[in-house]
mmCIF file of C-alpha atoms in Angstrom:
data_model
loop_
_atom_site.group_PDB
_atom_site.id
_atom_site.type_symbol
_atom_site.label_atom_id
_atom_site.label_comp_id
_atom_site.label_asym_id
_atom_site.label_seq_id
_atom_site.Cartn_x
_atom_site.Cartn_y
_atom_site.Cartn_z
ATOM 1 C CA VAL A 1 -12.336 6.625 0.312
ATOM 2 C CA ASN A 2 -11.133 3.327 1.433
ATOM 3 C CA LEU A 3 -10.028 2.002 4.325
ATOM 4 C CA SER A 4 -6.044 2.153 2.973
ATOM 5 C CA ASP A 5 -6.721 5.671 1.642
ATOM 6 C CA LEU A 6 -7.888 6.375 6.186
ATOM 7 C CA ALA A 7 -4.642 4.317 7.022
ATOM 8 C CA ALA A 8 -2.476 6.419 5.417
ATOM 9 C CA SER A 9 -4.096 9.951 6.555
ATOM 10 C CA GLY A 10 -4.432 8.234 9.920
ATOM 11 C CA ALA A 11 -8.240 8.280 10.448
ATOM 12 C CA ARG A 12 -10.974 6.572 12.606
ATOM 13 C CA PRO A 13 -12.980 4.521 10.559
ATOM 14 C CA LEU A 14 -16.157 5.232 10.815
ATOM 15 C CA ALA A 15 -18.258 4.206 8.305
ATOM 16 C CA PHE A 16 -19.046 2.865 5.148
ATOM 17 C CA THR A 17 -21.528 2.961 2.179
ATOM 18 C CA LEU A 18 -22.244 -0.635 -0.319
ATOM 19 C CA SER A 19 -22.896 0.378 -3.697
ATOM 20 C CA LEU A 20 -23.970 -3.108 -5.371
ATOM 21 C CA ALA A 21 -25.035 -3.466 -9.370
ATOM 22 C CA LEU A 22 -25.599 -7.402 -10.211
ATOM 23 C CA PRO A 23 -26.754 -8.821 -13.377
ATOM 24 C CA GLY A 24 -28.913 -11.052 -11.596
ATOM 25 C CA VAL A 25 -29.359 -13.352 -7.490
ATOM 26 C CA ASP A 26 -26.436 -15.848 -7.289
ATOM 27 C CA GLU A 27 -27.087 -16.539 -3.187
ATOM 28 C CA ALA A 28 -23.882 -18.230 -2.865
ATOM 29 C CA TRP A 29 -21.926 -15.239 -4.513
ATOM 30 C CA LEU A 30 -23.193 -12.914 -2.379
ATOM 31 C CA ALA A 31 -22.755 -15.264 1.040
ATOM 32 C CA GLY A 32 -19.076 -15.212 0.627
ATOM 33 C CA PHE A 33 -19.172 -11.317 -0.673
ATOM 34 C CA SER A 34 -20.726 -10.476 2.542
ATOM 35 C CA ALA A 35 -18.887 -12.494 4.853
ATOM 36 C CA GLY A 36 -15.599 -11.177 3.245
ATOM 37 C CA LEU A 37 -16.738 -7.453 4.115
ATOM 38 C CA PHE A 38 -18.749 -7.437 6.994
ATOM 39 C CA ALA A 39 -15.507 -9.367 8.558
ATOM 40 C CA LEU A 40 -12.881 -6.689 7.370
ATOM 41 C CA ALA A 41 -15.274 -3.870 8.275
ATOM 42 C CA ASP A 42 -16.049 -5.202 12.042
ATOM 43 C CA ALA A 43 -12.401 -6.241 12.200
ATOM 44 C CA HIS A 44 -11.721 -1.579 12.231
ATOM 45 C CA HIS A 45 -15.381 -1.264 13.961
ATOM 46 C CA CYS A 46 -16.669 0.238 10.639
ATOM 47 C CA GLU A 47 -19.937 -0.052 10.165
ATOM 48 C CA LEU A 48 -22.370 0.365 7.125
ATOM 49 C CA VAL A 49 -24.523 3.007 6.914
ATOM 50 C CA GLY A 50 -26.228 3.092 3.553
ATOM 51 C CA GLY A 51 -26.126 2.401 -0.004
ATOM 52 C CA ASP A 52 -27.902 0.954 -2.932
ATOM 53 C CA THR A 53 -28.404 -2.151 -4.833
ATOM 54 C CA THR A 54 -29.802 -2.013 -8.391
ATOM 55 C CA ARG A 55 -29.544 -5.031 -11.184
ATOM 56 C CA GLY A 56 -26.627 -4.537 -14.109
ATOM 57 C CA PRO A 57 -23.272 -5.238 -14.627
ATOM 58 C CA LEU A 58 -20.983 -5.857 -11.881
ATOM 59 C CA CYS A 59 -19.828 -2.795 -10.064
ATOM 60 C CA ILE A 60 -19.546 -2.286 -6.777
ATOM 61 C CA ASN A 61 -18.493 1.481 -5.052
ATOM 62 C CA ILE A 62 -17.743 1.472 -1.035
ATOM 63 C CA PRO A 63 -16.099 4.101 -0.135
ATOM 64 C CA ALA A 64 -15.209 4.339 3.551
ATOM 65 C CA PHE A 65 -15.561 7.199 6.076
ATOM 66 C CA GLY A 66 -13.083 8.467 8.760
ATOM 67 C CA GLU A 67 -12.173 11.007 11.427
ATOM 68 C CA VAL A 68 -8.993 12.269 12.763
ATOM 69 C CA PRO A 69 -8.385 15.595 15.913
ATOM 70 C CA ALA A 70 -8.433 19.013 13.443
ATOM 71 C CA GLY A 71 -4.634 19.667 11.743
ATOM 72 C CA ARG A 72 -3.292 16.424 12.857
ATOM 73 C CA ALA A 73 -3.901 14.369 9.618
ATOM 74 C CA LEU A 74 -1.391 12.874 8.030
ATOM 75 C CA LEU A 75 -0.717 14.900 4.990
ATOM 76 C CA ARG A 76 0.989 14.216 1.074
ATOM 77 C CA SER A 77 2.371 17.585 1.401
ATOM 78 C CA GLY A 78 4.497 17.260 4.843
ATOM 79 C CA ALA A 79 7.548 15.787 3.480
ATOM 80 C CA ARG A 80 11.082 17.591 4.124
ATOM 81 C CA ALA A 81 14.736 17.291 2.948
ATOM 82 C CA GLY A 82 16.511 15.663 5.649
ATOM 83 C CA ASP A 83 13.537 12.923 6.976
ATOM 84 C CA ALA A 84 13.832 9.244 7.069
ATOM 85 C CA LEU A 85 12.264 7.319 4.085
ATOM 86 C CA TRP A 86 9.950 3.824 5.535
ATOM 87 C CA VAL A 87 7.903 1.633 4.468
ATOM 88 C CA SER A 88 5.550 -1.539 6.623
ATOM 89 C CA GLY A 89 5.096 -5.070 5.763
ATOM 90 C CA THR A 90 6.687 -5.879 1.974
ATOM 91 C CA LEU A 91 5.989 -4.779 -1.145
ATOM 92 C CA GLY A 92 5.600 -6.897 -4.537
ATOM 93 C CA ASP A 93 3.871 -9.392 -3.220
ATOM 94 C CA ALA A 94 0.774 -8.997 -4.662
ATOM 95 C CA ARG A 95 2.061 -8.261 -8.310
ATOM 96 C CA LEU A 96 4.189 -11.671 -7.592
ATOM 97 C CA ALA A 97 1.269 -13.601 -7.425
ATOM 98 C CA LEU A 98 -0.338 -11.700 -10.072
ATOM 99 C CA ASP A 99 2.815 -12.518 -12.372
ATOM 100 C CA ALA A 100 1.976 -16.277 -12.163
ATOM 101 C CA ILE A 101 -1.407 -16.158 -12.567
ATOM 102 C CA ARG A 102 -0.802 -14.844 -15.699
ATOM 103 C CA GLY A 103 1.833 -17.468 -16.298
ATOM 104 C CA THR A 104 4.902 -14.724 -16.733
ATOM 105 C CA LEU A 105 6.317 -16.774 -14.199
ATOM 106 C CA SER A 106 6.422 -19.810 -11.705
ATOM 107 C CA LEU A 107 5.999 -19.976 -8.519
ATOM 108 C CA PRO A 108 6.693 -22.883 -5.800
ATOM 109 C CA GLN A 109 3.219 -24.072 -4.460
ATOM 110 C CA GLN A 110 2.996 -22.608 -0.738
ATOM 111 C CA VAL A 111 4.957 -19.505 -2.094
ATOM 112 C CA PHE A 112 2.294 -18.713 -4.661
ATOM 113 C CA ASP A 113 -0.576 -19.016 -1.929
ATOM 114 C CA ALA A 114 1.271 -17.362 0.565
ATOM 115 C CA ALA A 115 1.667 -14.305 -2.902
ATOM 116 C CA ARG A 116 -2.178 -14.537 -3.656
ATOM 117 C CA LEU A 117 -3.137 -14.384 0.264
ATOM 118 C CA ARG A 118 -1.817 -11.097 0.014
ATOM 119 C CA LEU A 119 -3.319 -9.738 -3.780
ATOM 120 C CA GLU A 120 -6.342 -10.645 -2.688
ATOM 121 C CA GLN A 121 -7.061 -10.382 0.515
ATOM 122 C CA PRO A 122 -4.904 -6.805 1.719
ATOM 123 C CA GLN A 123 -4.666 -6.535 4.716
ATOM 124 C CA PRO A 124 -5.887 -1.784 5.822
ATOM 125 C CA ARG A 125 -2.090 -0.133 7.630
ATOM 126 C CA VAL A 126 -4.829 1.338 10.214
ATOM 127 C CA ALA A 127 -3.908 0.920 13.235
ATOM 128 C CA LEU A 128 0.088 2.038 12.137
ATOM 129 C CA GLY A 129 -1.369 5.057 10.166
ATOM 130 C CA GLN A 130 -2.922 6.155 13.889
ATOM 131 C CA ALA A 131 0.128 5.508 15.463
ATOM 132 C CA LEU A 132 2.296 8.010 13.557
ATOM 133 C CA VAL A 133 0.264 10.251 14.270
ATOM 134 C CA GLY A 134 2.305 13.440 15.019
ATOM 135 C CA ILE A 135 5.265 11.131 14.116
ATOM 136 C CA ALA A 136 4.815 10.688 10.261
ATOM 137 C CA THR A 137 5.370 14.190 8.217
ATOM 138 C CA SER A 138 3.949 12.467 4.895
ATOM 139 C CA ALA A 139 2.190 9.322 4.666
ATOM 140 C CA ILE A 140 0.038 7.991 1.210
ATOM 141 C CA ASP A 141 -0.650 4.164 0.758
ATOM 142 C CA VAL A 142 1.168 2.000 -1.780
ATOM 143 C CA SER A 143 -1.349 1.100 -4.603
ATOM 144 C CA ASP A 144 0.036 1.856 -8.396
ATOM 145 C CA GLY A 145 3.652 1.101 -7.026
ATOM 146 C CA LEU A 146 6.370 2.592 -4.505
ATOM 147 C CA LEU A 147 7.278 4.905 -6.840
ATOM 148 C CA GLY A 148 4.276 5.304 -8.697
ATOM 149 C CA ASP A 149 2.507 7.102 -5.579
ATOM 150 C CA LEU A 150 5.434 8.044 -3.733
ATOM 151 C CA GLY A 151 6.407 10.674 -6.314
ATOM 152 C CA HIS A 152 3.089 12.268 -5.613
ATOM 153 C CA VAL A 153 3.861 12.835 -1.490
ATOM 154 C CA LEU A 154 7.274 14.051 -4.028
ATOM 155 C CA ARG A 155 5.160 16.733 -6.042
ATOM 156 C CA ARG A 156 2.741 18.050 -3.420
ATOM 157 C CA SER A 157 5.238 18.835 -0.193
ATOM 158 C CA GLY A 158 8.462 20.179 -3.528
ATOM 159 C CA VAL A 159 11.374 17.120 -2.358
ATOM 160 C CA GLY A 160 13.325 14.821 -4.094
ATOM 161 C CA ALA A 161 14.338 11.359 -3.223
ATOM 162 C CA THR A 162 16.976 8.500 -2.529
ATOM 163 C CA ILE A 163 15.875 4.974 -2.266
ATOM 164 C CA ASP A 164 18.720 2.538 -1.335
ATOM 165 C CA THR A 165 17.627 -0.150 -3.200
ATOM 166 C CA ARG A 166 19.012 -2.409 -1.186
ATOM 167 C CA ARG A 167 16.677 -1.806 1.930
ATOM 168 C CA ALA A 168 14.091 -2.444 -0.815
ATOM 169 C CA VAL A 169 14.212 -5.695 -2.736
ATOM 170 C CA GLY A 170 14.758 -7.079 0.670
ATOM 171 C CA LEU A 171 10.801 -6.276 1.138
ATOM 172 C CA LEU A 172 10.099 -8.796 -0.686
ATOM 173 C CA ALA A 173 9.005 -12.681 0.075
ATOM 174 C CA ALA A 174 11.921 -14.042 1.131
ATOM 175 C CA ASP A 175 11.347 -17.251 -0.503
ATOM 176 C CA ALA A 176 10.375 -15.158 -3.802
ATOM 177 C CA MET A 177 14.750 -13.908 -3.330
ATOM 178 C CA THR A 178 15.435 -16.461 -6.012
ATOM 179 C CA LEU A 179 14.218 -14.963 -8.859
ATOM 180 C CA PRO A 180 16.901 -12.462 -11.162
ATOM 181 C CA PRO A 181 17.812 -9.703 -9.279
ATOM 182 C CA GLY A 182 16.141 -6.976 -11.786
ATOM 183 C CA LEU A 183 12.773 -8.468 -12.167
ATOM 184 C CA VAL A 184 12.253 -8.333 -7.820
ATOM 185 C CA ARG A 185 13.100 -3.830 -7.800
ATOM 186 C CA ALA A 186 10.229 -4.440 -10.668
ATOM 187 C CA LEU A 187 8.018 -6.177 -8.179
ATOM 188 C CA VAL A 188 9.315 -3.920 -4.967
ATOM 189 C CA LEU A 189 9.287 -0.915 -6.760
ATOM 190 C CA ALA A 190 6.156 -0.483 -9.163
ATOM 191 C CA GLY A 191 4.726 -3.540 -8.839
ATOM 192 C CA GLY A 192 1.450 -2.334 -7.032
ATOM 193 C CA ASP A 193 -1.433 -3.701 -5.123
ATOM 194 C CA ASP A 194 0.491 -4.205 -1.371
ATOM 195 C CA TYR A 195 -1.912 -1.017 0.452
ATOM 196 C CA GLU A 196 0.807 -0.929 2.965
ATOM 197 C CA LEU A 197 1.728 2.664 3.585
ATOM 198 C CA ALA A 198 4.944 4.535 2.542
ATOM 199 C CA PHE A 199 5.648 7.204 4.722
ATOM 200 C CA THR A 200 8.335 10.288 6.112
ATOM 201 C CA ALA A 201 9.449 10.874 9.529
ATOM 202 C CA PRO A 202 12.098 13.090 11.061
ATOM 203 C CA ALA A 203 15.592 11.411 10.799
ATOM 204 C CA ASP A 204 15.976 11.623 14.998
ATOM 205 C CA ARG A 205 12.787 9.629 15.641
ATOM 206 C CA HIS A 206 13.229 6.445 14.286
ATOM 207 C CA ALA A 207 12.810 4.952 18.071
ATOM 208 C CA GLU A 208 9.356 6.409 18.388
ATOM 209 C CA VAL A 209 8.497 5.472 14.437
ATOM 210 C CA GLN A 210 9.903 1.830 15.717
ATOM 211 C CA ALA A 211 8.083 2.210 18.537
ATOM 212 C CA ALA A 212 4.720 2.988 16.962
ATOM 213 C CA ALA A 213 5.146 0.610 14.209
ATOM 214 C CA ALA A 214 5.746 -2.297 17.461
ATOM 215 C CA SER A 215 2.327 -1.201 18.909
ATOM 216 C CA ALA A 216 0.456 -1.844 15.448
ATOM 217 C CA GLY A 217 2.100 -4.820 15.357
ATOM 218 C CA THR A 218 2.635 -3.661 12.159
ATOM 219 C CA PRO A 219 7.040 -4.617 10.816
ATOM 220 C CA VAL A 220 8.270 -1.236 9.533
ATOM 221 C CA THR A 221 11.281 -0.813 6.947
ATOM 222 C CA CYS A 222 13.327 2.306 6.592
ATOM 223 C CA ILE A 223 14.382 1.959 2.565
ATOM 224 C CA GLY A 224 15.907 5.592 1.744
ATOM 225 C CA HIS A 225 15.745 9.515 2.722
ATOM 226 C CA ILE A 226 13.799 12.485 1.461
ATOM 227 C CA ASP A 227 16.383 15.113 -0.922
ATOM 228 C CA ALA A 228 16.124 18.717 -1.346
ATOM 229 C CA GLU A 229 16.942 18.270 -4.998
ATOM 230 C CA ALA A 230 13.721 16.935 -6.944
ATOM 231 C CA GLY A 231 13.016 13.245 -8.654
ATOM 232 C CA VAL A 232 13.828 9.683 -7.273
ATOM 233 C CA ARG A 233 17.154 8.459 -7.379
ATOM 234 C CA LEU A 234 17.694 4.743 -6.817
ATOM 235 C CA LEU A 235 20.855 3.126 -5.038
ATOM 236 C CA GLY A 236 21.778 -0.168 -6.430
ATOM 237 C CA ALA A 237 23.401 -3.893 -5.385
ATOM 238 C CA ASP A 238 27.200 -1.941 -4.861
ATOM 239 C CA GLY A 239 25.966 1.626 -3.730
ATOM 240 C CA LEU A 240 25.967 3.573 -7.039
ATOM 241 C CA PRO A 241 23.704 5.095 -8.913
ATOM 242 C CA LEU A 242 20.099 2.642 -11.437
ATOM 243 C CA THR A 243 20.168 3.904 -14.859
ATOM 244 C CA GLN A 244 17.198 1.131 -14.746
ATOM 245 C CA ALA A 245 13.857 3.158 -15.232
ATOM 246 C CA PHE A 246 10.714 1.843 -13.375
ATOM 247 C CA ALA A 247 7.162 3.007 -14.128
ATOM 248 C CA GLY A 248 3.933 2.741 -11.834
ATOM 249 C CA PHE A 249 0.890 1.355 -12.685
ATOM 250 C CA ASP A 250 -1.930 4.689 -14.658
ATOM 251 C CA HIS A 251 -5.099 4.564 -14.693
ATOM 252 C CA PHE A 252 -5.636 6.337 -18.033
ATOM 253 C CA ARG A 253 -3.001 4.492 -20.198
#
């Protein structure tokens, strides 16, 4: 479990362990790694409580631990038909940076720098997750693409969803909106590595969701709703169903 997973459950981070295998001692690399690790840990009052170091191919494992009051955790199984579907922050920026690094598209330097920051230094939405406890009916962190991760919630909850892509594509960094619409949809819906939260809440608790987001200093956007019918339905710019298929990241493909 990482900090983003804790955020999706509404938990308060407590501690983490570090298991680190290194082919050799690189003091400059270790100094930068440690500075970044402890800056993030300190920001969330999360203590290093153990772990291990050894020689070998580079391998980093950092499990995090947290707590949430009994019976109050945000789960993947609580979404209900009629709930509104929300996401935090913006989606697609990390994949936008990755595609630029791979050379499959070109970006203005300022746009690339902002997107690369989202790819390399994602911010776990811990405060938002805690603020949503008692309001949201389900939540998940978006690491493998919105549609892929939302699919876990829909299966566990036994429901489906309708997503208005006109709202969803607006989540991509505004400077990148000159990209072809089909590419923008792919980045937002299936890009991955966003580490934002996708969550559901009763439709009549819209104001409470917005207040929770404001208290956490995190913007949120309602992009659709939960349906009784299984599957995901995507609405295009004209409000009509899209037939374009999207696939999130699959760890075993």
